[in-house]
PDB file of C-alpha atoms and ligand atoms in Angstrom:
ATOM      1  CA  UNK A  26      25.565 -19.375  20.503  1.00  0.00           C
ATOM      2  CA  UNK A  27      22.198 -20.985  19.881  1.00  0.00           C
ATOM      3  CA  UNK A  28      20.432 -18.633  17.474  1.00  0.00           C
ATOM      4  CA  UNK A  29      16.799 -19.109  16.438  1.00  0.00           C
ATOM      5  CA  UNK A  30      16.248 -17.882  12.885  1.00  0.00           C
ATOM      6  CA  UNK A  31      12.843 -17.235  11.334  1.00  0.00           C
ATOM      7  CA  UNK A  32      11.946 -16.149   7.813  1.00  0.00           C
ATOM      8  CA  UNK A  33       8.580 -16.086   6.077  1.00  0.00           C
ATOM      9  CA  UNK A  34      10.226 -16.608   2.679  1.00  0.00           C
ATOM     10  CA  UNK A  35      13.283 -18.482   1.431  1.00  0.00           C
ATOM     11  CA  UNK A  36      14.093 -15.503  -0.817  1.00  0.00           C
ATOM     12  CA  UNK A  37      16.373 -12.511  -0.246  1.00  0.00           C
ATOM     13  CA  UNK A  38      19.106 -13.123   2.298  1.00  0.00           C
ATOM     14  CA  UNK A  39      17.287 -15.944   4.150  1.00  0.00           C
ATOM     15  CA  UNK A  40      19.536 -18.790   3.013  1.00  0.00           C
ATOM     16  CA  UNK A  41      22.679 -16.653   3.201  1.00  0.00           C
ATOM     17  CA  UNK A  42      21.782 -15.760   6.791  1.00  0.00           C
ATOM     18  CA  UNK A  43      21.602 -19.413   7.881  1.00  0.00           C
ATOM     19  CA  UNK A  44      24.828 -20.255   6.033  1.00  0.00           C
ATOM     20  CA  UNK A  45      26.641 -17.246   7.498  1.00  0.00           C
ATOM     21  CA  UNK A  46      25.609 -17.948  11.103  1.00  0.00           C
ATOM     22  CA  UNK A  47      26.564 -21.617  10.704  1.00  0.00           C
ATOM     23  CA  UNK A  48      29.895 -20.656   9.146  1.00  0.00           C
ATOM     24  CA  UNK A  49      30.565 -18.444  12.177  1.00  0.00           C
ATOM     25  CA  UNK A  50      30.082 -21.450  14.454  1.00  0.00           C
ATOM     26  CA  UNK A  51      26.566 -20.787  15.738  1.00  0.00           C
ATOM     27  CA  UNK A  52      23.881 -23.416  16.227  1.00  0.00           C
ATOM     28  CA  UNK A  53      20.881 -22.363  14.138  1.00  0.00           C
ATOM     29  CA  UNK A  54      17.306 -23.243  15.138  1.00  0.00           C
ATOM     30  CA  UNK A  55      15.279 -22.640  11.939  1.00  0.00           C
ATOM     31  CA  UNK A  56      11.631 -21.566  11.712  1.00  0.00           C
ATOM     32  CA  UNK A  57       9.136 -20.700   9.007  1.00  0.00           C
ATOM     33  CA  UNK A  58      10.290 -21.064   5.407  1.00  0.00           C
ATOM     34  CA  UNK A  59      13.678 -22.267   6.616  1.00  0.00           C
ATOM     35  CA  UNK A  60      12.289 -25.719   7.352  1.00  0.00           C
ATOM     36  CA  UNK A  61       9.715 -27.955   5.644  1.00  0.00           C
ATOM     37  CA  UNK A  62       7.348 -28.668   8.528  1.00  0.00           C
ATOM     38  CA  UNK A  63       6.686 -25.170   9.901  1.00  0.00           C
ATOM     39  CA  UNK A  64       4.141 -22.421   9.357  1.00  0.00           C
ATOM     40  CA  UNK A  65       5.861 -19.782   7.239  1.00  0.00           C
ATOM     41  CA  UNK A  66       3.641 -16.788   8.025  1.00  0.00           C
ATOM     42  CA  UNK A  67       5.753 -13.985   9.473  1.00  0.00           C
ATOM     43  CA  UNK A  68       3.733 -13.474  12.668  1.00  0.00           C
ATOM     44  CA  UNK A  69       3.871 -17.134  13.638  1.00  0.00           C
ATOM     45  CA  UNK A  70       7.480 -17.922  12.760  1.00  0.00           C
ATOM     46  CA  UNK A  71       8.852 -14.715  14.296  1.00  0.00           C
ATOM     47  CA  UNK A  72       6.932 -15.444  17.495  1.00  0.00           C
ATOM     48  CA  UNK A  73       8.271 -19.018  17.593  1.00  0.00           C
ATOM     49  CA  UNK A  74      11.872 -17.806  17.316  1.00  0.00           C
ATOM     50  CA  UNK A  75      11.286 -15.087  19.919  1.00  0.00           C
ATOM     51  CA  UNK A  76       9.794 -17.628  22.327  1.00  0.00           C
ATOM     52  CA  UNK A  77      12.980 -19.674  22.013  1.00  0.00           C
ATOM     53  CA  UNK A  78      14.864 -16.669  23.426  1.00  0.00           C
ATOM     54  CA  UNK A  79      12.300 -15.894  26.118  1.00  0.00           C
ATOM     55  CA  UNK A  80      12.185 -19.528  27.250  1.00  0.00           C
ATOM     56  CA  UNK A  81      15.958 -20.061  27.161  1.00  0.00           C
ATOM     57  CA  UNK A  82      16.116 -22.486  24.221  1.00  0.00           C
ATOM     58  CA  UNK A  83      18.136 -19.935  22.256  1.00  0.00           C
ATOM     59  CA  UNK A  84      20.570 -17.193  23.271  1.00  0.00           C
ATOM     60  CA  UNK A  85      19.409 -14.834  20.536  1.00  0.00           C
ATOM     61  CA  UNK A  86      17.165 -14.813  17.486  1.00  0.00           C
ATOM     62  CA  UNK A  87      17.119 -13.285  14.038  1.00  0.00           C
ATOM     63  CA  UNK A  88      13.627 -12.767  12.634  1.00  0.00           C
ATOM     64  CA  UNK A  89      12.997 -11.828   9.026  1.00  0.00           C
ATOM     65  CA  UNK A  90      10.147 -10.895   6.748  1.00  0.00           C
ATOM     66  CA  UNK A  91      10.072  -8.996   3.477  1.00  0.00           C
ATOM     67  CA  UNK A  92      10.123  -5.609   5.231  1.00  0.00           C
ATOM     68  CA  UNK A  93      11.319  -6.715   8.671  1.00  0.00           C
ATOM     69  CA  UNK A  94       8.574  -4.705  10.344  1.00  0.00           C
ATOM     70  CA  UNK A  95       6.027  -7.466  10.908  1.00  0.00           C
ATOM     71  CA  UNK A  96       8.655  -9.867  12.242  1.00  0.00           C
ATOM     72  CA  UNK A  97       9.952  -7.237  14.693  1.00  0.00           C
ATOM     73  CA  UNK A  98       6.425  -6.377  15.896  1.00  0.00           C
ATOM     74  CA  UNK A  99       5.536 -10.051  16.421  1.00  0.00           C
ATOM     75  CA  UNK A 100       8.782 -10.771  18.276  1.00  0.00           C
ATOM     76  CA  UNK A 101       8.312  -7.754  20.535  1.00  0.00           C
ATOM     77  CA  UNK A 102       4.954  -9.102  21.729  1.00  0.00           C
ATOM     78  CA  UNK A 103       6.809 -11.875  23.575  1.00  0.00           C
ATOM     79  CA  UNK A 104       7.636 -10.790  27.162  1.00  0.00           C
ATOM     80  CA  UNK A 105      11.377 -10.565  27.726  1.00  0.00           C
ATOM     81  CA  UNK A 106      12.143  -9.989  24.065  1.00  0.00           C
ATOM     82  CA  UNK A 107      13.703  -6.770  22.833  1.00  0.00           C
ATOM     83  CA  UNK A 108      13.678  -6.979  19.038  1.00  0.00           C
ATOM     84  CA  UNK A 109      15.367  -4.316  16.922  1.00  0.00           C
ATOM     85  CA  UNK A 110      14.882  -3.811  13.200  1.00  0.00           C
ATOM     86  CA  UNK A 111      18.324  -3.026  11.834  1.00  0.00           C
ATOM     87  CA  UNK A 112      19.292  -2.005   8.314  1.00  0.00           C
ATOM     88  CA  UNK A 113      22.905  -1.048   9.030  1.00  0.00           C
ATOM     89  CA  UNK A 114      25.789  -1.961  11.316  1.00  0.00           C
ATOM     90  CA  UNK A 115      25.641   1.239  13.385  1.00  0.00           C
ATOM     91  CA  UNK A 116      22.028   0.530  14.313  1.00  0.00           C
ATOM     92  CA  UNK A 117      22.858  -3.094  15.144  1.00  0.00           C
ATOM     93  CA  UNK A 118      25.694  -2.000  17.432  1.00  0.00           C
ATOM     94  CA  UNK A 119      23.470   0.591  19.109  1.00  0.00           C
ATOM     95  CA  UNK A 120      20.652  -1.910  19.562  1.00  0.00           C
ATOM     96  CA  UNK A 121      22.970  -4.224  21.479  1.00  0.00           C
ATOM     97  CA  UNK A 122      24.676  -1.391  23.398  1.00  0.00           C
ATOM     98  CA  UNK A 123      21.790   0.889  24.346  1.00  0.00           C
ATOM     99  CA  UNK A 124      18.754  -1.384  24.099  1.00  0.00           C
ATOM    100  CA  UNK A 125      20.248  -4.742  25.168  1.00  0.00           C
ATOM    101  CA  UNK A 126      18.360  -6.114  22.158  1.00  0.00           C
ATOM    102  CA  UNK A 127      18.214  -9.898  22.062  1.00  0.00           C
ATOM    103  CA  UNK A 128      16.410 -10.335  18.753  1.00  0.00           C
ATOM    104  CA  UNK A 129      17.674  -8.906  15.467  1.00  0.00           C
ATOM    105  CA  UNK A 130      14.964  -8.177  12.899  1.00  0.00           C
ATOM    106  CA  UNK A 131      15.939  -7.913   9.247  1.00  0.00           C
ATOM    107  CA  UNK A 132      14.285  -7.076   5.950  1.00  0.00           C
ATOM    108  CA  UNK A 133      14.757  -9.864   3.421  1.00  0.00           C
ATOM    109  CA  UNK A 134      14.297  -7.273   0.672  1.00  0.00           C
ATOM    110  CA  UNK A 135      16.657  -4.477   1.747  1.00  0.00           C
ATOM    111  CA  UNK A 136      19.617  -6.313   3.263  1.00  0.00           C
ATOM    112  CA  UNK A 137      22.224  -7.517   0.751  1.00  0.00           C
ATOM    113  CA  UNK A 138      24.748 -10.255   1.514  1.00  0.00           C
ATOM    114  CA  UNK A 139      27.641  -7.792   2.107  1.00  0.00           C
ATOM    115  CA  UNK A 140      25.456  -5.608   4.319  1.00  0.00           C
ATOM    116  CA  UNK A 141      24.305  -8.697   6.225  1.00  0.00           C
ATOM    117  CA  UNK A 142      27.951  -9.480   7.016  1.00  0.00           C
ATOM    118  CA  UNK A 143      28.466  -5.977   8.417  1.00  0.00           C
ATOM    119  CA  UNK A 144      25.276  -6.116  10.479  1.00  0.00           C
ATOM    120  CA  UNK A 145      26.180  -9.535  11.918  1.00  0.00           C
ATOM    121  CA  UNK A 146      29.732  -8.366  12.716  1.00  0.00           C
ATOM    122  CA  UNK A 147      28.324  -5.477  14.762  1.00  0.00           C
ATOM    123  CA  UNK A 148      25.451  -7.417  16.328  1.00  0.00           C
ATOM    124  CA  UNK A 149      27.485 -10.450  17.403  1.00  0.00           C
ATOM    125  CA  UNK A 150      30.395  -8.373  18.743  1.00  0.00           C
ATOM    126  CA  UNK A 151      28.071  -5.961  20.528  1.00  0.00           C
ATOM    127  CA  UNK A 152      27.434  -5.959  24.250  1.00  0.00           C
ATOM    128  CA  UNK A 153      24.934  -4.192  26.510  1.00  0.00           C
ATOM    129  CA  UNK A 154      26.019  -0.937  28.120  1.00  0.00           C
ATOM    130  CA  UNK A 155      26.625  -1.033  31.870  1.00  0.00           C
ATOM    131  CA  UNK A 156      25.904   2.704  32.284  1.00  0.00           C
ATOM    132  CA  UNK A 157      23.191   3.229  34.954  1.00  0.00           C
ATOM    133  CA  UNK A 158      21.159   5.501  32.669  1.00  0.00           C
ATOM    134  CA  UNK A 159      21.184   2.893  29.908  1.00  0.00           C
ATOM    135  CA  UNK A 160      20.269   0.101  32.336  1.00  0.00           C
ATOM    136  CA  UNK A 161      17.389   2.208  33.695  1.00  0.00           C
ATOM    137  CA  UNK A 162      16.022   2.792  30.204  1.00  0.00           C
ATOM    138  CA  UNK A 163      16.289  -0.907  29.382  1.00  0.00           C
ATOM    139  CA  UNK A 164      14.587  -1.889  32.637  1.00  0.00           C
ATOM    140  CA  UNK A 165      11.795   0.623  31.995  1.00  0.00           C
ATOM    141  CA  UNK A 166      11.062  -0.766  28.535  1.00  0.00           C
ATOM    142  CA  UNK A 167      10.791  -4.201  30.112  1.00  0.00           C
ATOM    143  CA  UNK A 168       8.147  -2.898  32.507  1.00  0.00           C
ATOM    144  CA  UNK A 169       5.909  -1.107  29.988  1.00  0.00           C
ATOM    145  CA  UNK A 170       2.828  -3.229  29.313  1.00  0.00           C
TER     146      UNK A 170
HETATM  147  O1  5RP B 414       7.079  -7.891   5.300  1.00  0.00           O
HETATM  148  C1  5RP B 414       6.169  -8.604   5.635  1.00  0.00           C
HETATM  149  C2  5RP B 414       5.379  -8.321   6.860  1.00  0.00           C
HETATM  150  O2  5RP B 414       5.880  -7.244   7.589  1.00  0.00           O
HETATM  151  C3  5RP B 414       5.784  -9.782   4.820  1.00  0.00           C
HETATM  152  O3  5RP B 414       6.907 -10.505   4.459  1.00  0.00           O
HETATM  153  C4  5RP B 414       5.026  -9.296   3.578  1.00  0.00           C
HETATM  154  O4  5RP B 414       3.852  -8.664   4.016  1.00  0.00           O
HETATM  155  C5  5RP B 414       4.680 -10.472   2.663  1.00  0.00           C
HETATM  156  O5  5RP B 414       3.887 -11.378   3.349  1.00  0.00           O
HETATM  157  P1  5RP B 414       2.943 -12.363   2.543  1.00  0.00           P
HETATM  158  O6  5RP B 414       3.836 -13.168   1.638  1.00  0.00           O
HETATM  159  O7  5RP B 414       2.297 -13.193   3.610  1.00  0.00           O
HETATM  160  O8  5RP B 414       1.989 -11.523   1.771  1.00  0.00           O
END
């Protein structure tokens, strides 16, 4: 998959995240502190990665800041984006299954390298539920403005 990745700092699991996605065969589109020529503020780089998803330049995105909250809020401002802040694999699986989330938000501070592996396993293997009730909820959240 083409995965846009944004981080406002090169610290925490930022570098590990890029390496891990690349190792798994994904094409990473880096933003923020992950490349030299970009604005590294969390609101701007998370939005840039989210716009890649909304505009079809990326299949998914992972947006990171120290807490993960700002990056998830910024990404969710982009129409068509459903960003989920996940700190464990169960939440990542549920975000894909019940929310059809297309952007994973992570805390650079909280997520360790082993935990990142578990979260990515669940997120990348996850798929949206086809249950009518779940689809109705997902459609409704897309309509709320
Ligand atoms: O978690 C964050 C936002 O939700 C930021 O990473 C945190 O606020 C640090 O940002 P800055 O280095 O610009 O002060």
